[in-house]
Amino acid sequence: MKYKLSLRVVFLLFFSIHLQAQKMDISYMSSGGKLNPLQAIMDIRHYTLSLDVNIDQQSIDGYTEIDLLLSHKTDTLLFDLVHFLKVKKISVNNSNANFFQQGDYIYITSNNGFNASKQKIKIEYGGKPPIAVRPPWKGGFTFTKDTNGNPWVAINCQLEGGKVYYPCKDHPSDEPNEGADLIITVPAGLTVAGPGLLQSVSKPKNNKQTFHWKTNYTISNYCILFNIAKYKIYSSTYTTVNGNKVPIQFYVLEADTAKAAHVLEIRSRDCHILEKYFGEYPWIKEKMGIVYVPNPGMEHQTMISYGDRFTYKNVNGQDYSDNLYHEFGHEWWANKVTNKDWAHMWIQEGINTYAEALFFREVAGERAYDSVINLFRSSIANRKPIVQGDAVNTADTYTGDIYTKGAFFMHTLRHVIGDEIFFPTLKKLATDTSYTYNHFVTTDDVEQLFSRASEKELKPLFDFYLRTTEKLDIAISRTGYNEYTVQFKNLPMELPIDILTDAGTAHMMIKLKKLKIKSTFPPVVDAAGFYLKKIVIE
């Protein structure tokens, strides 16, 4: 998701079920956090969502099937579902089950217990899902109309989790290894855009049609969703860096069809750049999808949403949309390389934001890259660390710094270890099966990868930038005629630092706390801005 610096997501950590039921308010809701022991024993394998969307009533009705493996016998199965949606019936392995809803949870109980084995749970439910207040940052459903008066429905739930509209295990550490099926019924004449590949579209019956989407890839629960509109579909074919052909599909409103071909061209160009740095497009067996939505957009796997009204920046003569590029970059950073816990959200957002600077580097050169990095640096608030331990929910971890400070840290890391190590290691993070698809990552995983590649102990640097709000504290004092002392008060490790004097720029490996400099003017430390720093000239 693209963070807007002028917006801040406000989460209320206290909630009253009675009060929220009156207001349909989910501003208290977040995703992840400490994993409940009842859910820790579940390994989610597959979701099937079969829902009838009543647009006039702004309601949904149907069922979700959950296939999972239990590692231990238990008398209770626990799932997340917003309390506005009411469960009607539950079966476990085709037998009716006892259950109750409490808050935003479903408890399924058994006197005999559920064995440590494969389980199939079918939950029938319905009601009015939460309405998005400020999508995608404050999520839920959006029911609106396009410029021609046709119904237009969008879903966003990254910060709240998939539980805003279907029962799930809402934690980033577990995705359905065998993918998901979405069987969505809508008024005839409308189209459903979803993840994976379209399996079938039913013939109109009773003025309704059913669309069946299927993905076989593992997928985050907040990406298991759909959008509805009177879409036209424009397609082309992309040949990946490894020679695989992938369809590009753009689900666009009728009013904007004239702009569709250019979006497909931009998608193809952007993919070539992202593949150069991060390896082949991750979902070659499915598609490269884009769907137009009535909000800025999100990184929904194989069906990235976009809604910035086809406005572009000119970068060295080329049209560029940071929205289109950023959300597409998430196909690598978030969808393929996935955080094990929201505490490490900077990995997907920070590295993906850094990818924007790499676009400028590729299209307009190193100076353009530097200008973007400078913009990131100027936007860092630095009010709290961007890694605050483990088992952190989205409400506590989500700030603008996971984007900008995370991106700037990658710039610093590049300088510390050098391009010949940095870029291949970054690509390894995005391509090695140890870090991708079913294998989730933490900050320590990223640090250890770069430490091994560089043969440097980088943990002090990672901790300094990501687990504190410190900046390099540097004091420059005059100690004599054309003599200065540069004092490094909190150097986390030996670092390459450039110092400009009357003799030119000296590239130094600094590990001492004090450095004596001769110059006719005060030395300038790190003029190019590779580090976050505070300099006091005494």
GROMACS .gro file of C-alpha atoms in nm, residues 27-469:
model
  443
   27SER     CA    1  -1.140   0.197   1.352
   28TYR     CA    2  -1.027  -0.001   1.658
   29MET     CA    3  -0.945  -0.304   1.444
   30SER     CA    4  -0.596  -0.415   1.346
   31SER     CA    5  -0.433  -0.726   1.206
   32GLY     CA    6  -0.175  -0.959   1.354
   33GLY     CA    7  -0.016  -0.909   1.695
   34LYS     CA    8   0.046  -1.189   1.940
   35LEU     CA    9  -0.064  -1.520   1.791
   36ASN     CA   10  -0.334  -1.691   1.996
   37PRO     CA   11  -0.227  -2.044   2.105
   38LEU     CA   12  -0.552  -2.182   1.960
   39GLN     CA   13  -0.448  -2.047   1.620
   40ALA     CA   14  -0.079  -2.131   1.654
   41ILE     CA   15  -0.167  -2.501   1.614
   42MET     CA   16  -0.344  -2.434   1.282
   43ASP     CA   17  -0.173  -2.453   0.943
   44ILE     CA   18  -0.413  -2.298   0.692
   45ARG     CA   19  -0.403  -2.483   0.360
   46HIS     CA   20  -0.689  -2.339   0.154
   47TYR     CA   21  -0.979  -2.096   0.162
   48THR     CA   22  -1.297  -2.117  -0.046
   49LEU     CA   23  -1.526  -1.814  -0.036
   50SER     CA   24  -1.872  -1.846  -0.189
   51LEU     CA   25  -2.066  -1.524  -0.150
   52ASP     CA   26  -2.371  -1.354  -0.297
   53VAL     CA   27  -2.323  -0.977  -0.300
   54ASN     CA   28  -2.645  -0.778  -0.265
   55ILE     CA   29  -2.536  -0.436  -0.382
   56ASP     CA   30  -2.869  -0.266  -0.312
   57GLN     CA   31  -2.870  -0.390   0.048
   58GLN     CA   32  -2.490  -0.355   0.081
   59SER     CA   33  -2.476  -0.704   0.225
   60ILE     CA   34  -2.310  -1.040   0.164
   61ASP     CA   35  -2.437  -1.392   0.224
   62GLY     CA   36  -2.279  -1.734   0.177
   63TYR     CA   37  -2.003  -1.941   0.327
   64THR     CA   38  -1.630  -1.980   0.371
   65GLU     CA   39  -1.461  -2.320   0.372
   66ILE     CA   40  -1.127  -2.348   0.548
   67ASP     CA   41  -0.896  -2.645   0.498
   68LEU     CA   42  -0.629  -2.671   0.765
   69LEU     CA   43  -0.393  -2.904   0.946
   70LEU     CA   44  -0.394  -2.923   1.325
   71SER     CA   45  -0.061  -2.995   1.490
   72HIS     CA   46  -0.223  -3.079   1.827
   73LYS     CA   47  -0.559  -3.208   1.943
   74THR     CA   48  -0.783  -2.930   2.069
   75ASP     CA   49  -1.137  -2.887   2.199
   76THR     CA   50  -1.169  -2.542   2.037
   77LEU     CA   51  -1.108  -2.398   1.693
   78LEU     CA   52  -1.072  -2.020   1.676
   79PHE     CA   53  -1.129  -1.793   1.377
   80ASP     CA   54  -1.148  -1.418   1.325
   81LEU     CA   55  -1.461  -1.253   1.183
   82VAL     CA   56  -1.592  -0.900   1.238
   83HIS     CA   57  -1.892  -0.915   1.469
   84PHE     CA   58  -2.123  -0.732   1.226
   85LEU     CA   59  -2.143  -1.053   1.021
   86LYS     CA   60  -2.350  -1.324   1.185
   87VAL     CA   61  -2.270  -1.694   1.165
   88LYS     CA   62  -2.568  -1.917   1.085
   89LYS     CA   63  -2.423  -2.266   1.077
   90ILE     CA   64  -2.086  -2.441   1.102
   91SER     CA   65  -1.981  -2.791   1.004
   92VAL     CA   66  -1.649  -2.962   1.066
   93ASN     CA   67  -1.568  -3.248   0.830
   94ASN     CA   68  -1.932  -3.243   0.711
   95SER     CA   69  -2.076  -3.278   1.063
   96ASN     CA   70  -2.264  -2.999   1.239
   97ALA     CA   71  -2.056  -2.828   1.505
   98ASN     CA   72  -2.124  -2.623   1.817
   99PHE     CA   73  -2.006  -2.264   1.805
  100PHE     CA   74  -2.050  -1.917   1.946
  101GLN     CA   75  -1.941  -1.568   1.843
  102GLN     CA   76  -1.778  -1.334   2.090
  103GLY     CA   77  -1.643  -1.002   1.979
  104ASP     CA   78  -1.462  -1.047   1.650
  105TYR     CA   79  -1.403  -1.419   1.708
  106ILE     CA   80  -1.576  -1.746   1.626
  107TYR     CA   81  -1.525  -2.031   1.875
  108ILE     CA   82  -1.603  -2.382   1.747
  109THR     CA   83  -1.616  -2.638   2.028
  110SER     CA   84  -1.623  -3.016   2.062
  111ASN     CA   85  -1.655  -3.233   2.372
  112ASN     CA   86  -1.458  -3.507   2.198
  113GLY     CA   87  -1.202  -3.265   2.060
  114PHE     CA   88  -1.062  -3.211   1.714
  115ASN     CA   89  -0.776  -3.447   1.630
  116ALA     CA   90  -0.433  -3.347   1.509
  117SER     CA   91  -0.512  -3.404   1.144
  118LYS     CA   92  -0.661  -3.239   0.839
  119GLN     CA   93  -0.985  -3.052   0.910
  120LYS     CA   94  -1.242  -2.896   0.677
  121ILE     CA   95  -1.453  -2.622   0.833
  122LYS     CA   96  -1.752  -2.470   0.658
  123ILE     CA   97  -1.888  -2.148   0.807
  124GLU     CA   98  -2.216  -2.011   0.675
  125TYR     CA   99  -2.272  -1.645   0.753
  126GLY     CA  100  -2.400  -1.314   0.625
  127GLY     CA  101  -2.485  -0.953   0.697
  128LYS     CA  102  -2.362  -0.605   0.625
  129PRO     CA  103  -1.981  -0.581   0.614
  130PRO     CA  104  -1.808  -0.267   0.747
  131ILE     CA  105  -1.802   0.034   0.517
  132ALA     CA  106  -1.459   0.178   0.443
  133VAL     CA  107  -1.411   0.528   0.589
  134ARG     CA  108  -1.090   0.621   0.407
  135PRO     CA  109  -0.982   0.335   0.183
  136PRO     CA  110  -0.733   0.183   0.159
  137TRP     CA  111  -0.597   0.312   0.493
  138LYS     CA  112  -0.922   0.265   0.682
  139GLY     CA  113  -1.065  -0.042   0.520
  140GLY     CA  114  -1.388  -0.224   0.454
  141PHE     CA  115  -1.633  -0.221   0.164
  142THR     CA  116  -1.690   0.074  -0.069
  143PHE     CA  117  -2.029   0.083  -0.242
  144THR     CA  118  -2.043   0.359  -0.499
  145LYS     CA  119  -2.123   0.421  -0.868
  146ASP     CA  120  -1.909   0.499  -1.170
  147THR     CA  121  -1.958   0.808  -1.385
  148ASN     CA  122  -2.220   0.624  -1.592
  149GLY     CA  123  -2.424   0.536  -1.284
  150ASN     CA  124  -2.326   0.169  -1.273
  151PRO     CA  125  -2.261  -0.004  -0.939
  152TRP     CA  126  -1.897  -0.009  -0.828
  153VAL     CA  127  -1.781  -0.211  -0.527
  154ALA     CA  128  -1.431  -0.229  -0.381
  155ILE     CA  129  -1.278  -0.403  -0.079
  156ASN     CA  130  -0.969  -0.299   0.121
  157CYS     CA  131  -0.853  -0.467   0.441
  158GLN     CA  132  -0.474  -0.468   0.473
  159LEU     CA  133  -0.460  -0.297   0.812
  160GLU     CA  134  -0.770  -0.469   0.950
  161GLY     CA  135  -0.722  -0.814   0.794
  162GLY     CA  136  -0.944  -1.039   0.584
  163LYS     CA  137  -1.174  -1.086   0.883
  164VAL     CA  138  -1.366  -0.773   0.779
  165TYR     CA  139  -1.563  -0.996   0.544
  166TYR     CA  140  -1.471  -1.364   0.579
  167PRO     CA  141  -1.369  -1.602   0.863
  168CYS     CA  142  -0.994  -1.656   0.869
  169LYS     CA  143  -0.683  -1.692   1.077
  170ASP     CA  144  -0.581  -1.328   1.071
  171HIS     CA  145  -0.206  -1.340   1.114
  172PRO     CA  146   0.065  -1.274   0.853
  173SER     CA  147   0.264  -1.582   0.959
  174ASP     CA  148   0.017  -1.821   0.797
  175GLU     CA  149  -0.109  -1.812   0.441
  176PRO     CA  150  -0.308  -2.081   0.260
  177ASN     CA  151  -0.035  -2.293   0.101
  178GLU     CA  152  -0.275  -2.427  -0.161
  179GLY     CA  153  -0.430  -2.093  -0.248
  180ALA     CA  154  -0.791  -1.983  -0.253
  181ASP     CA  155  -1.113  -2.004  -0.454
  182LEU     CA  156  -1.353  -1.710  -0.478
  183ILE     CA  157  -1.702  -1.791  -0.606
  184ILE     CA  158  -1.877  -1.456  -0.617
  185THR     CA  159  -2.235  -1.393  -0.733
  186VAL     CA  160  -2.330  -1.043  -0.849
  187PRO     CA  161  -2.606  -0.875  -1.050
  188ALA     CA  162  -2.594  -0.976  -1.416
  189GLY     CA  163  -2.407  -0.731  -1.635
  190LEU     CA  164  -2.138  -0.660  -1.376
  191THR     CA  165  -1.792  -0.818  -1.364
  192VAL     CA  166  -1.594  -0.954  -1.071
  193ALA     CA  167  -1.216  -0.899  -1.077
  194GLY     CA  168  -1.023  -1.134  -0.848
  195PRO     CA  169  -0.691  -1.305  -0.777
  196GLY     CA  170  -0.544  -1.586  -0.983
  197LEU     CA  171  -0.719  -1.715  -1.293
  198LEU     CA  172  -1.084  -1.689  -1.389
  199GLN     CA  173  -1.224  -2.042  -1.397
  200SER     CA  174  -1.578  -1.977  -1.512
  201VAL     CA  175  -1.861  -1.728  -1.549
  202SER     CA  176  -2.212  -1.864  -1.517
  203LYS     CA  177  -2.491  -1.779  -1.757
  204PRO     CA  178  -2.728  -1.514  -1.621
  205LYS     CA  179  -2.999  -1.666  -1.400
  206ASN     CA  180  -3.252  -1.472  -1.195
  207ASN     CA  181  -3.064  -1.160  -1.305
  208LYS     CA  182  -2.743  -1.286  -1.139
  209GLN     CA  183  -2.409  -1.423  -1.253
  210THR     CA  184  -2.138  -1.612  -1.066
  211PHE     CA  185  -1.765  -1.562  -1.123
  212HIS     CA  186  -1.519  -1.826  -1.006
  213TRP     CA  187  -1.161  -1.709  -0.947
  214LYS     CA  188  -0.886  -1.943  -0.833
  215THR     CA  189  -0.525  -1.900  -0.724
  216ASN     CA  190  -0.299  -2.194  -0.647
  217TYR     CA  191  -0.028  -1.975  -0.496
  218THR     CA  192   0.003  -1.895  -0.130
  219ILE     CA  193  -0.162  -1.558  -0.067
  220SER     CA  194  -0.199  -1.309   0.221
  221ASN     CA  195  -0.546  -1.305   0.372
  222TYR     CA  196  -0.589  -0.933   0.295
  223CYS     CA  197  -0.532  -1.007  -0.075
  224ILE     CA  198  -0.812  -1.265  -0.090
  225LEU     CA  199  -1.077  -1.027  -0.216
  226PHE     CA  200  -1.254  -0.895  -0.523
  227ASN     CA  201  -1.380  -0.580  -0.692
  228ILE     CA  202  -1.707  -0.539  -0.881
  229ALA     CA  203  -1.797  -0.298  -1.163
  230LYS     CA  204  -1.910  -0.283  -1.521
  231TYR     CA  205  -1.555  -0.349  -1.634
  232LYS     CA  206  -1.406  -0.379  -1.979
  233ILE     CA  207  -1.101  -0.604  -2.000
  234TYR     CA  208  -0.795  -0.501  -2.201
  235SER     CA  209  -0.513  -0.752  -2.241
  236SER     CA  210  -0.162  -0.794  -2.371
  237THR     CA  211   0.118  -1.045  -2.318
  238TYR     CA  212   0.440  -0.992  -2.125
  239THR     CA  213   0.753  -1.200  -2.178
  240THR     CA  214   0.945  -1.229  -1.853
  241VAL     CA  215   1.318  -1.206  -1.805
  242ASN     CA  216   1.323  -1.587  -1.807
  243GLY     CA  217   1.120  -1.612  -2.127
  244ASN     CA  218   0.784  -1.704  -1.975
  245LYS     CA  219   0.473  -1.545  -2.125
  246VAL     CA  220   0.226  -1.392  -1.878
  247PRO     CA  221  -0.105  -1.224  -1.966
  248ILE     CA  222  -0.146  -0.862  -1.857
  249GLN     CA  223  -0.512  -0.782  -1.791
  250PHE     CA  224  -0.655  -0.441  -1.708
  251TYR     CA  225  -1.010  -0.427  -1.571
  252VAL     CA  226  -1.108  -0.071  -1.658
  253LEU     CA  227  -1.433   0.124  -1.643
  254GLU     CA  228  -1.615   0.187  -1.971
  255ALA     CA  229  -1.553   0.562  -1.941
  256ASP     CA  230  -1.174   0.510  -1.933
  257THR     CA  231  -1.118   0.255  -2.208
  258ALA     CA  232  -0.920   0.502  -2.420
  259LYS     CA  233  -0.653   0.509  -2.149
  260ALA     CA  234  -0.618   0.134  -2.110
  261ALA     CA  235  -0.353   0.066  -2.374
  262HIS     CA  236  -0.110   0.314  -2.218
  263VAL     CA  237  -0.151   0.152  -1.875
  264LEU     CA  238  -0.061  -0.184  -2.027
  265GLU     CA  239   0.251  -0.028  -2.183
  266ILE     CA  240   0.352   0.122  -1.849
  267ARG     CA  241   0.299  -0.209  -1.674
  268SER     CA  242   0.525  -0.387  -1.920
  269ARG     CA  243   0.801  -0.125  -1.889
  270ASP     CA  244   0.784  -0.122  -1.510
  271CYS     CA  245   0.805  -0.499  -1.495
  272HIS     CA  246   1.127  -0.499  -1.697
  273ILE     CA  247   1.283  -0.262  -1.442
  274LEU     CA  248   1.158  -0.453  -1.138
  275GLU     CA  249   1.277  -0.784  -1.288
  276LYS     CA  250   1.625  -0.640  -1.336
  277TYR     CA  251   1.663  -0.575  -0.965
  278PHE     CA  252   1.438  -0.840  -0.808
  279GLY     CA  253   1.411  -1.129  -1.052
  280GLU     CA  254   1.131  -1.273  -1.260
  281TYR     CA  255   0.770  -1.167  -1.208
  282PRO     CA  256   0.654  -1.394  -0.924
  283TRP     CA  257   0.317  -1.521  -1.054
  284ILE     CA  258   0.400  -1.654  -1.402
  285LYS     CA  259   0.139  -1.933  -1.386
  286GLU     CA  260  -0.144  -1.684  -1.343
  287LYS     CA  261  -0.154  -1.324  -1.460
  288MET     CA  262  -0.039  -0.966  -1.419
  289GLY     CA  263  -0.369  -0.802  -1.327
  290ILE     CA  264  -0.475  -0.442  -1.272
  291VAL     CA  265  -0.822  -0.333  -1.165
  292TYR     CA  266  -0.949   0.023  -1.152
  293VAL     CA  267  -1.100   0.116  -0.815
  294PRO     CA  268  -1.253   0.424  -0.646
  295ASN     CA  269  -0.955   0.471  -0.410
  296PRO     CA  270  -0.577   0.512  -0.456
  297GLY     CA  271  -0.497   0.141  -0.484
  298MET     CA  272  -0.350  -0.164  -0.311
  299GLU     CA  273  -0.114  -0.457  -0.371
  300HIS     CA  274  -0.376  -0.729  -0.414
  301GLN     CA  275  -0.187  -1.029  -0.550
  302THR     CA  276  -0.214  -1.076  -0.930
  303MET     CA  277  -0.486  -0.807  -0.938
  304ILE     CA  278  -0.321  -0.486  -0.821
  305SER     CA  279  -0.578  -0.210  -0.773
  306TYR     CA  280  -0.527   0.139  -0.912
  307GLY     CA  281  -0.733   0.456  -0.882
  308ASP     CA  282  -0.524   0.770  -0.938
  309ARG     CA  283  -0.718   0.899  -1.239
  310PHE     CA  284  -0.445   0.827  -1.496
  311THR     CA  285  -0.224   1.116  -1.388
  312TYR     CA  286   0.149   1.080  -1.455
  313LYS     CA  287   0.479   1.243  -1.375
  314ASN     CA  288   0.731   1.301  -1.650
  315VAL     CA  289   1.059   1.124  -1.576
  316ASN     CA  290   1.315   1.182  -1.848
  317GLY     CA  291   1.042   1.189  -2.110
  318GLN     CA  292   0.852   0.888  -1.978
  319ASP     CA  293   0.516   0.874  -1.801
  320TYR     CA  294   0.545   0.749  -1.445
  321SER     CA  295   0.279   0.676  -1.184
  322ASP     CA  296   0.416   0.616  -0.836
  323ASN     CA  297   0.083   0.451  -0.751
  324LEU     CA  298   0.098   0.203  -1.039
  325TYR     CA  299   0.467   0.133  -0.981
  326HIS     CA  300   0.456   0.106  -0.602
  327GLU     CA  301   0.158  -0.127  -0.584
  328PHE     CA  302   0.304  -0.342  -0.860
  329GLY     CA  303   0.636  -0.360  -0.677
  330HIS     CA  304   0.449  -0.527  -0.393
  331GLU     CA  305   0.414  -0.837  -0.611
  332TRP     CA  306   0.775  -0.897  -0.501
  333TRP     CA  307   0.779  -0.712  -0.166
  334ALA     CA  308   0.475  -0.826   0.038
  335ASN     CA  309   0.321  -1.087  -0.188
  336LYS     CA  310   0.632  -1.292  -0.267
  337VAL     CA  311   0.864  -1.181   0.015
  338THR     CA  312   0.629  -1.171   0.312
  339ASN     CA  313   0.683  -1.053   0.668
  340LYS     CA  314   0.643  -1.323   0.930
  341ASP     CA  315   0.503  -1.061   1.165
  342TRP     CA  316   0.376  -0.706   1.114
  343ALA     CA  317   0.663  -0.593   1.339
  344HIS     CA  318   0.878  -0.631   1.027
  345MET     CA  319   0.646  -0.447   0.790
  346TRP     CA  320   0.933  -0.218   0.689
  347ILE     CA  321   1.068  -0.505   0.477
  348GLN     CA  322   0.776  -0.499   0.238
  349GLU     CA  323   0.705  -0.127   0.253
  350GLY     CA  324   1.057   0.010   0.291
  351ILE     CA  325   1.226  -0.205   0.027
  352ASN     CA  326   0.935  -0.152  -0.209
  353THR     CA  327   0.958   0.225  -0.157
  354TYR     CA  328   1.332   0.198  -0.225
  355ALA     CA  329   1.234   0.032  -0.554
  356GLU     CA  330   1.080   0.365  -0.657
  357ALA     CA  331   1.424   0.525  -0.632
  358LEU     CA  332   1.561   0.242  -0.847
  359PHE     CA  333   1.307   0.329  -1.116
  360PHE     CA  334   1.447   0.684  -1.130
  361ARG     CA  335   1.800   0.544  -1.133
  362GLU     CA  336   1.716   0.322  -1.427
  363VAL     CA  337   1.526   0.581  -1.631
  364ALA     CA  338   1.701   0.907  -1.542
  365GLY     CA  339   2.033   0.817  -1.380
  366GLU     CA  340   2.205   0.832  -1.044
  367ARG     CA  341   2.127   1.199  -0.980
  368ALA     CA  342   1.756   1.132  -1.019
  369TYR     CA  343   1.792   0.842  -0.777
  370ASP     CA  344   1.962   1.076  -0.529
  371SER     CA  345   1.680   1.329  -0.555
  372VAL     CA  346   1.425   1.063  -0.461
  373ILE     CA  347   1.640   0.944  -0.171
  374ASN     CA  348   1.665   1.303  -0.048
  375LEU     CA  349   1.286   1.327  -0.057
  376PHE     CA  350   1.259   1.010   0.150
  377ARG     CA  351   1.510   1.142   0.403
  378SER     CA  352   1.326   1.473   0.443
  379SER     CA  353   1.003   1.286   0.515
  380ILE     CA  354   1.134   1.074   0.803
  381ALA     CA  355   0.956   1.162   1.129
  382ASN     CA  356   1.171   0.933   1.346
  383ARG     CA  357   0.930   0.941   1.640
  384LYS     CA  358   0.957   0.571   1.721
  385PRO     CA  359   1.161   0.274   1.598
  386ILE     CA  360   1.026   0.103   1.290
  387VAL     CA  361   1.097  -0.240   1.441
  388GLN     CA  362   0.949  -0.259   1.790
  389GLY     CA  363   1.015  -0.621   1.876
  390ASP     CA  364   0.794  -0.909   1.767
  391ALA     CA  365   0.421  -0.986   1.777
  392VAL     CA  366   0.327  -0.630   1.683
  393ASN     CA  367  -0.005  -0.552   1.515
  394THR     CA  368  -0.062  -0.321   1.219
  395ALA     CA  369  -0.196  -0.039   1.438
  396ASP     CA  370   0.128  -0.013   1.633
  397THR     CA  371   0.374  -0.067   1.349
  398TYR     CA  372   0.213   0.134   1.068
  399THR     CA  373   0.369   0.478   1.022
  400GLY     CA  374   0.520   0.669   0.733
  401ASP     CA  375   0.868   0.575   0.852
  402ILE     CA  376   0.828   0.210   0.756
  403TYR     CA  377   0.823   0.348   0.402
  404THR     CA  378   1.069   0.636   0.401
  405LYS     CA  379   1.312   0.539   0.675
  406GLY     CA  380   1.302   0.180   0.554
  407ALA     CA  381   1.387   0.298   0.203
  408PHE     CA  382   1.660   0.531   0.326
  409PHE     CA  383   1.812   0.250   0.530
  410MET     CA  384   1.849   0.047   0.210
  411HIS     CA  385   2.032   0.346   0.060
  412THR     CA  386   2.266   0.352   0.361
  413LEU     CA  387   2.321  -0.023   0.338
  414ARG     CA  388   2.409   0.010  -0.028
  415HIS     CA  389   2.680   0.263   0.061
  416VAL     CA  390   2.817   0.054   0.348
  417ILE     CA  391   2.863  -0.271   0.156
  418GLY     CA  392   2.898  -0.143  -0.201
  419ASP     CA  393   2.700  -0.203  -0.519
  420GLU     CA  394   2.882  -0.523  -0.615
  421ILE     CA  395   2.747  -0.691  -0.300
  422PHE     CA  396   2.431  -0.493  -0.233
  423PHE     CA  397   2.240  -0.545  -0.558
  424PRO     CA  398   2.304  -0.922  -0.599
  425THR     CA  399   2.212  -0.977  -0.233
  426LEU     CA  400   1.893  -0.774  -0.268
  427LYS     CA  401   1.800  -0.989  -0.568
  428LYS     CA  402   1.881  -1.303  -0.369
  429LEU     CA  403   1.639  -1.190  -0.098
  430ALA     CA  404   1.369  -1.163  -0.365
  431THR     CA  405   1.448  -1.490  -0.545
  432ASP     CA  406   1.591  -1.744  -0.300
  433THR     CA  407   1.325  -1.995  -0.193
  434SER     CA  408   1.446  -1.961   0.166
  435TYR     CA  409   1.286  -1.613   0.176
  436THR     CA  410   0.992  -1.636  -0.065
  437TYR     CA  411   0.639  -1.772  -0.110
  438ASN     CA  412   0.576  -2.010   0.185
  439HIS     CA  413   0.888  -1.898   0.373
  440PHE     CA  414   0.829  -1.576   0.565
  441VAL     CA  415   1.099  -1.335   0.680
  442THR     CA  416   1.199  -1.117   0.973
  443THR     CA  417   1.445  -0.833   1.012
  444ASP     CA  418   1.703  -1.077   1.149
  445ASP     CA  419   1.672  -1.289   0.834
  446VAL     CA  420   1.744  -0.986   0.616
  447GLU     CA  421   2.036  -0.876   0.834
  448GLN     CA  422   2.196  -1.220   0.839
  449LEU     CA  423   2.168  -1.250   0.461
  450PHE     CA  424   2.346  -0.918   0.403
  451SER     CA  425   2.601  -0.989   0.678
  452ARG     CA  426   2.699  -1.318   0.518
  453ALA     CA  427   2.719  -1.168   0.171
  454SER     CA  428   2.930  -0.872   0.281
  455GLU     CA  429   3.137  -1.064   0.537
  456LYS     CA  430   3.058  -0.783   0.780
  457GLU     CA  431   2.873  -0.795   1.111
  458LEU     CA  432   2.587  -0.565   1.014
  459LYS     CA  433   2.357  -0.627   1.310
  460PRO     CA  434   2.472  -0.309   1.490
  461LEU     CA  435   2.380  -0.103   1.183
  462PHE     CA  436   2.042  -0.275   1.144
  463ASP     CA  437   1.967  -0.225   1.513
  464PHE     CA  438   2.077   0.139   1.505
  465TYR     CA  439   1.856   0.231   1.210
  466LEU     CA  440   1.559   0.004   1.264
  467ARG     CA  441   1.533  -0.055   1.639
  468THR     CA  442   1.619   0.295   1.762
  469THR     CA  443   1.546   0.653   1.660
   0.00000   0.00000   0.00000
